[in-house]
Coordinates of N, CA and C in Angstrom, one line a residue:
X18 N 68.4 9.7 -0.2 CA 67.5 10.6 -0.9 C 68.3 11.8 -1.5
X19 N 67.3 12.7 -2.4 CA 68.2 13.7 -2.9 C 68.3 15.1 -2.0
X20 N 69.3 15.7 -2.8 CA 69.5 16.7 -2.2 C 69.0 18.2 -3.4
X21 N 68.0 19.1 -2.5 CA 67.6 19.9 -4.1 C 67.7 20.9 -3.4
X22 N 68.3 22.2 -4.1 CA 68.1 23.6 -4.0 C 67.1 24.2 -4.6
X23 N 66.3 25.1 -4.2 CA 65.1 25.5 -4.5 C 65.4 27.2 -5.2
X24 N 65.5 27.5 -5.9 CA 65.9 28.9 -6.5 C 64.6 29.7 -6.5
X25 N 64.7 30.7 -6.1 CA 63.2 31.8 -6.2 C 63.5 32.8 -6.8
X26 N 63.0 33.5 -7.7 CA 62.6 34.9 -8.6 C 61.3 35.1 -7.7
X27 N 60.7 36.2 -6.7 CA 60.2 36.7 -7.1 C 59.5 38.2 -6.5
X28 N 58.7 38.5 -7.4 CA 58.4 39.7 -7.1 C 57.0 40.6 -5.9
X29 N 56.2 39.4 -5.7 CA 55.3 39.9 -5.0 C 55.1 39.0 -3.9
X30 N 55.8 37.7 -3.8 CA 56.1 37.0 -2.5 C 55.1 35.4 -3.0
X31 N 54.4 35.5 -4.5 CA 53.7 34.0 -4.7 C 54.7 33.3 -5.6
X32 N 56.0 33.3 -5.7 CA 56.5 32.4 -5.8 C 57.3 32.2 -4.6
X33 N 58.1 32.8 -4.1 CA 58.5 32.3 -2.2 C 57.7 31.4 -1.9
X34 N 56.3 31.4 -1.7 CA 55.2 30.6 -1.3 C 55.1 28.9 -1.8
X35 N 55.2 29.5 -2.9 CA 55.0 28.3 -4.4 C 56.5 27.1 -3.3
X36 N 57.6 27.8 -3.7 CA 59.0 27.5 -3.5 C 58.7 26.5 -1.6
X37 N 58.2 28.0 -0.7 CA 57.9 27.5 0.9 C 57.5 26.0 0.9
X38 N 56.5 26.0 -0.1 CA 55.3 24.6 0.1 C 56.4 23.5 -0.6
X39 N 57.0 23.7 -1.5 CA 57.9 22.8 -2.8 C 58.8 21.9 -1.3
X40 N 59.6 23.0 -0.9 CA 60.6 22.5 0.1 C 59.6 21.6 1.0
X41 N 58.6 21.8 1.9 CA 57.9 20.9 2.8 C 57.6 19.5 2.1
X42 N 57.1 19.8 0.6 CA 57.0 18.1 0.2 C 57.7 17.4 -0.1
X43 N 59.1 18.1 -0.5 CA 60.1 16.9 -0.8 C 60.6 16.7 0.3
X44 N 60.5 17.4 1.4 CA 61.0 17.0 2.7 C 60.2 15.9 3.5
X45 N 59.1 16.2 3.3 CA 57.8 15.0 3.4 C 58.3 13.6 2.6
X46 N 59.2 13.6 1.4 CA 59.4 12.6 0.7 C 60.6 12.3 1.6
X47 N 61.1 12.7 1.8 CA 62.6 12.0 2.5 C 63.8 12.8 1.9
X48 N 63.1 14.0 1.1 CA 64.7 14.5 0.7 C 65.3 15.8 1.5
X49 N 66.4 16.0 1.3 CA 66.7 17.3 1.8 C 66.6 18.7 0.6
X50 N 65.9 19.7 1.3 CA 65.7 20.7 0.6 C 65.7 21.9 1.5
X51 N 66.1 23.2 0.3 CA 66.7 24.0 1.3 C 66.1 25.2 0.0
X52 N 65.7 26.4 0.5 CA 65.0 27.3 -0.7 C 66.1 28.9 -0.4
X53 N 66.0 29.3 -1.7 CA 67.3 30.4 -1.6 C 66.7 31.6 -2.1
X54 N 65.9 32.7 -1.1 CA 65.6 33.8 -2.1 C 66.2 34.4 -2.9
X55 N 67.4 35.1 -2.2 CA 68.0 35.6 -3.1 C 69.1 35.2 -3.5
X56 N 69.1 34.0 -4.4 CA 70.0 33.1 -5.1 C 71.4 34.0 -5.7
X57 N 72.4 32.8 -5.4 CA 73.5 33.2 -6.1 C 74.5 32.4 -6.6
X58 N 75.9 32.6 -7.6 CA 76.2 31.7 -7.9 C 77.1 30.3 -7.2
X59 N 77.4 30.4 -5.8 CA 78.3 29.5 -5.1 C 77.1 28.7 -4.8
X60 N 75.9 29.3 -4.7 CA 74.6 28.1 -4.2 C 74.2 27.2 -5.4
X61 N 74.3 27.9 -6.5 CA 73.6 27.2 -7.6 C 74.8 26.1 -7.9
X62 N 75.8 26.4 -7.8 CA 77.4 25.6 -7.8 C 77.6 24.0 -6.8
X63 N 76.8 24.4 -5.5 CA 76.7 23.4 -5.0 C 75.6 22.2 -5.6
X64 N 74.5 23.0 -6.1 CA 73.7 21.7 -6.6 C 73.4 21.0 -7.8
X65 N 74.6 21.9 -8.2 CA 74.8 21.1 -9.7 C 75.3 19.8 -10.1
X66 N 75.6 19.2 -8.8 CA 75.9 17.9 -8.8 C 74.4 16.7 -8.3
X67 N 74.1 17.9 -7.7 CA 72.6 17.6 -6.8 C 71.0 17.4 -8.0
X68 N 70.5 18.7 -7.3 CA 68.9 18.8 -8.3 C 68.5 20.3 -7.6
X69 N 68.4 20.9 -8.8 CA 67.8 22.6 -8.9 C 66.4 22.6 -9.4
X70 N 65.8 23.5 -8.2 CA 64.3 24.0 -8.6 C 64.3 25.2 -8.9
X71 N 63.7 25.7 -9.7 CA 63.8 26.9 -10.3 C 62.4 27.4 -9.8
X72 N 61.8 28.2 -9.0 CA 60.2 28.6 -9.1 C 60.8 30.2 -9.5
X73 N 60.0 30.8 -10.6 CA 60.3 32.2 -10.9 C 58.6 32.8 -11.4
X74 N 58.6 34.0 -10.7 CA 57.4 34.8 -11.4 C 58.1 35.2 -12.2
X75 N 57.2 36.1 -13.3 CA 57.5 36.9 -14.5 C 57.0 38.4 -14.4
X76 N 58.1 39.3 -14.5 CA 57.3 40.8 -14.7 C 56.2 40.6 -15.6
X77 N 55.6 41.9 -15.9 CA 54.8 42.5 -16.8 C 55.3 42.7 -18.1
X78 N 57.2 42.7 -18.5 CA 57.4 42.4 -19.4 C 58.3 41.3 -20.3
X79 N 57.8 40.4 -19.2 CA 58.0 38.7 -19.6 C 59.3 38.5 -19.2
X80 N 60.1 39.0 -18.8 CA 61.3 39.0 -17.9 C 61.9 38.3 -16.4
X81 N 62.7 38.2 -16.0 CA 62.9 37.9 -14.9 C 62.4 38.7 -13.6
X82 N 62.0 38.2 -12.6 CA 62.2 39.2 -11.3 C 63.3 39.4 -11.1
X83 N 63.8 40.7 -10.5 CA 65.3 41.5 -9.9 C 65.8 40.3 -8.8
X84 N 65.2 39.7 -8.3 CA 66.0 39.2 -6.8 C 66.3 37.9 -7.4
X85 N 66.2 37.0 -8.8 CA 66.9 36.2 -9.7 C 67.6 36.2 -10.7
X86 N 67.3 38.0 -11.5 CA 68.6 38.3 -12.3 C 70.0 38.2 -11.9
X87 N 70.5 38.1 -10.8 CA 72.3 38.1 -10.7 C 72.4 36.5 -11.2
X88 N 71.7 35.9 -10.3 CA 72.1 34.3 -10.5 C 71.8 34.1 -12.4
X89 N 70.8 34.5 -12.8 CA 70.6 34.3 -14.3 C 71.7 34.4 -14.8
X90 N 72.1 36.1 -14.7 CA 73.3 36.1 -15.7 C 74.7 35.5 -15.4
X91 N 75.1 35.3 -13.7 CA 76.2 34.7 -13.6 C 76.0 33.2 -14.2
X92 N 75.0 32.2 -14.3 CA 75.3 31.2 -15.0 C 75.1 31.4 -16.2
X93 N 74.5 32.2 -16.8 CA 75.1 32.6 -18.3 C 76.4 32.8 -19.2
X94 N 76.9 33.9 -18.0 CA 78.4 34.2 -18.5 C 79.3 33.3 -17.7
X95 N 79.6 32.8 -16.7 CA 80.7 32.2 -16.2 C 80.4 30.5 -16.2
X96 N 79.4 29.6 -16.2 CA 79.0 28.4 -16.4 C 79.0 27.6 -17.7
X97 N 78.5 28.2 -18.6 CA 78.8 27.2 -19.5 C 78.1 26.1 -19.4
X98 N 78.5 25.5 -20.6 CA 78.1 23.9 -20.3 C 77.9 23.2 -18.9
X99 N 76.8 22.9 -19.1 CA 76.6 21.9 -16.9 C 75.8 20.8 -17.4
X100 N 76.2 19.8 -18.3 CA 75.5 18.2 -18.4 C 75.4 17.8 -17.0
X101 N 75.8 17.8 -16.1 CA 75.9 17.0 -14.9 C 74.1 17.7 -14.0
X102 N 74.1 18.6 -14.3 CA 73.0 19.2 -13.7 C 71.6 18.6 -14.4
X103 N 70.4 18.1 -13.3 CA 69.4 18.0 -13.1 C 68.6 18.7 -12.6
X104 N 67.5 19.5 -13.5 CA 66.6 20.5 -12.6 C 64.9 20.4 -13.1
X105 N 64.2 20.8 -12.2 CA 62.9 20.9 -12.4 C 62.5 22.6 -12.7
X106 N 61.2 23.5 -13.4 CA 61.2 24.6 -13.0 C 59.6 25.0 -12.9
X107 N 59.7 25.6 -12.1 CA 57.9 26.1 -12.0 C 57.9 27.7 -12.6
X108 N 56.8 28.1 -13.3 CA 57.0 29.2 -14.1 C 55.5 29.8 -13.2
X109 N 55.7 31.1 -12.8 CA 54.7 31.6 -12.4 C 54.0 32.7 -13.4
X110 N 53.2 33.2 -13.9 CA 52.4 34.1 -14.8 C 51.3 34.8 -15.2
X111 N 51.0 35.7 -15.9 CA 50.0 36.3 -16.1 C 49.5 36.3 -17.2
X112 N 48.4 35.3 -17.8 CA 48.1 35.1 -19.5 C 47.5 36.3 -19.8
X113 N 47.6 37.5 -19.1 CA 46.9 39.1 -19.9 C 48.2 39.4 -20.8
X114 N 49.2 38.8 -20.2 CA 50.6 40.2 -20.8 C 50.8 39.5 -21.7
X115 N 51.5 39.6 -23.5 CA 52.0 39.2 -24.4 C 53.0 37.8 -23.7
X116 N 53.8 37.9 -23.3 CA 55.2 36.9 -22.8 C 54.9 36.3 -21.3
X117 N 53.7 35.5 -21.7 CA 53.4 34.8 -20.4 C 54.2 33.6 -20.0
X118 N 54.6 33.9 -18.6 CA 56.1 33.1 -17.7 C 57.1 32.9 -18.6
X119 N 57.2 34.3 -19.0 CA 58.8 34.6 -19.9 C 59.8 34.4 -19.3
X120 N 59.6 35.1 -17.9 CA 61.0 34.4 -16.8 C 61.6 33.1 -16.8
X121 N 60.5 32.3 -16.5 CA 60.8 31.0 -16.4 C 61.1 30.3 -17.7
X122 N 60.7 30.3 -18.7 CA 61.3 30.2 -20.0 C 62.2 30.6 -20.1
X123 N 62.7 31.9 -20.1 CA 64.0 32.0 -20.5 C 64.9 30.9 -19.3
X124 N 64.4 31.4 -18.2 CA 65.0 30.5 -17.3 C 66.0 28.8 -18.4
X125 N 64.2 28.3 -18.3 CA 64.5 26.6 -18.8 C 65.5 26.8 -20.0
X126 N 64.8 28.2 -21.1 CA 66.3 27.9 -22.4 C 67.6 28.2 -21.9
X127 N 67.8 28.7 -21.3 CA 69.4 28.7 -21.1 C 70.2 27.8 -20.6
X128 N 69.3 26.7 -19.0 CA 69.7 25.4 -18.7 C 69.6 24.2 -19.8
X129 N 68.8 23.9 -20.8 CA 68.8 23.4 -21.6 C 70.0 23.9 -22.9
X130 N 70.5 25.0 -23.2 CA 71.0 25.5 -24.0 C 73.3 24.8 -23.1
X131 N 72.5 24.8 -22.0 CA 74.0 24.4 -21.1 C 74.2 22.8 -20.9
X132 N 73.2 22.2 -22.0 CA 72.8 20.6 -21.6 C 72.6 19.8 -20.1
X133 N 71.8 20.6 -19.4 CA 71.3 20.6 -18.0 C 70.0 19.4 -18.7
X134 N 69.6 18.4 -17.8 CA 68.7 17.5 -17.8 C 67.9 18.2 -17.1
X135 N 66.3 18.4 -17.6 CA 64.8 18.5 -16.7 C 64.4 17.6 -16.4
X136 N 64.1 17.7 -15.5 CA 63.3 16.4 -14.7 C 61.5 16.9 -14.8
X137 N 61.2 16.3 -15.6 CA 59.8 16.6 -15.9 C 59.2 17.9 -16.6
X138 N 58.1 18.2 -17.3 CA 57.8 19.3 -17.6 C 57.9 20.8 -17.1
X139 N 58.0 21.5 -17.6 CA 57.9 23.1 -17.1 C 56.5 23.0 -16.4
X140 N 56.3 23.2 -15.2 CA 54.7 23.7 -14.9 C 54.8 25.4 -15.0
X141 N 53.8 25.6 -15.8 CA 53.3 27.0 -16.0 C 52.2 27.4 -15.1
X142 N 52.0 28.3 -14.6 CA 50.8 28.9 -13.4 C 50.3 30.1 -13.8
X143 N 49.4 30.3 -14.4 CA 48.7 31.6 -15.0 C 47.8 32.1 -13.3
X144 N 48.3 33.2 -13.3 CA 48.0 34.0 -12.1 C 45.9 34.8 -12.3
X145 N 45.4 34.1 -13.6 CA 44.4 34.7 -13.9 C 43.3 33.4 -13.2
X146 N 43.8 32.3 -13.7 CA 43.3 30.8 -13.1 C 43.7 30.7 -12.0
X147 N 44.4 30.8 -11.4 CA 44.6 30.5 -10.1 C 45.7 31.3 -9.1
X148 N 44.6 31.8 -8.5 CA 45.5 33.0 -7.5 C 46.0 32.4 -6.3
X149 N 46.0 31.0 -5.8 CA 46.9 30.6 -4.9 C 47.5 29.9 -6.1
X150 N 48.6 30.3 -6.3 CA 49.5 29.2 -7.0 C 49.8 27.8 -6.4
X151 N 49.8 27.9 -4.8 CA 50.5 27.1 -4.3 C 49.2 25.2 -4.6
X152 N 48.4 25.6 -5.0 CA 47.3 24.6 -4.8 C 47.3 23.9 -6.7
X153 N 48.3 24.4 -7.3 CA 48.4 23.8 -8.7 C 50.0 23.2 -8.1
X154 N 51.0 24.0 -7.9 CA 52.4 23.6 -7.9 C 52.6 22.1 -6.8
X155 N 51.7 22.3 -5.8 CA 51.7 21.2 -4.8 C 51.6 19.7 -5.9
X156 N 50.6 19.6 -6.2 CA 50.7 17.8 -6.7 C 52.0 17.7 -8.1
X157 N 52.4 18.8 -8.5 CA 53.5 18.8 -9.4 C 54.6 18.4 -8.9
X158 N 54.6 19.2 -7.5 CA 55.8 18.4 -6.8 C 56.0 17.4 -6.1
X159 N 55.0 17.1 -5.8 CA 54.1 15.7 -5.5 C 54.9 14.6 -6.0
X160 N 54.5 15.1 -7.6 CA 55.1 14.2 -8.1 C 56.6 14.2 -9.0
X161 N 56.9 15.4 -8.6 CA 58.3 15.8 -9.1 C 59.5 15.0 -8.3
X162 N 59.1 14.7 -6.9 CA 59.6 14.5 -5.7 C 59.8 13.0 -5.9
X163 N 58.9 11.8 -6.6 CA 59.2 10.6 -7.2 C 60.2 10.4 -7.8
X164 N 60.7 11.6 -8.6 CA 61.1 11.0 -9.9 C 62.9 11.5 -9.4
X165 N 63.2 11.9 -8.2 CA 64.6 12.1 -7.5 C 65.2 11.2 -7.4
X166 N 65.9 10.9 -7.2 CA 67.1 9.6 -7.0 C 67.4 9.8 -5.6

């Protein structure tokens, strides 16, 4: 089964949550998974051979949360190119603010921009529809958890 690191951004503790539940199901599938609040770059390094989950809320101004900016910009500036990398990302948000789950977008453009493979669509989570996030992200990973090697 695979092996997936779970990456968290966030700011008020509903993506840790999002991320808590993510790790239980693929563990439930047969894989190993392991969730990193406050992400960094020797972790992100290990699973780049593996499979990265990215769950990130978004500030109020479409931005990253602080406790996943280091990890952003260190694979910005020191990574580069990562074809070998396989990831999924869950975007957490608020459709009031102009740049809804800007975090997580910018997130996905940069892994894409490093020729990183996604494994399935971005799930977006509007915090206005649904205040337990965890009850949208569950069957995504559900079925995100299938499609692992």
């Amino acid at each position: 089964m695979a092996e997936v690191g779970i990456f968290v951004g966030t700011m008020y503790g509903n993506a840790l949550l999002v991320a808590e539940e993510a790790e239980t199901i693929l563990k439930k599938h047969g894989h190993q998974a392991k969730v990193f609040e406050d992400p960094d770059l020797t972790e992100w390094q290990y699973y780049r051979n593996h499979y990265a989950l990215v769950v990130t809320s978004t500030t109020g101004q479409g931005d990253l949360p602080d406790s996943i900016v280091p990890l952003f910009q260190a694979i910005k500036d020191q990574l580069g190119y990562q074809p070998e990398l396989h990831y999924g990302l869950i975007a957490l948000g608020d459709s009031n603010y102009d740049r809804f789950c800007g975090g997580g977008k910018q997130f996905d453009a940069l892994l894409q921009e490093q020729g990183a493979t996604r494994i399935s669509d971005v799930l977006t989570i509007d915090a206005n529809d649904h205040p337990e996030p965890e009850i949208v992200s569950g069957p995504w990973v559900e079925q995100w958890a299938t499609l692992l090697k």
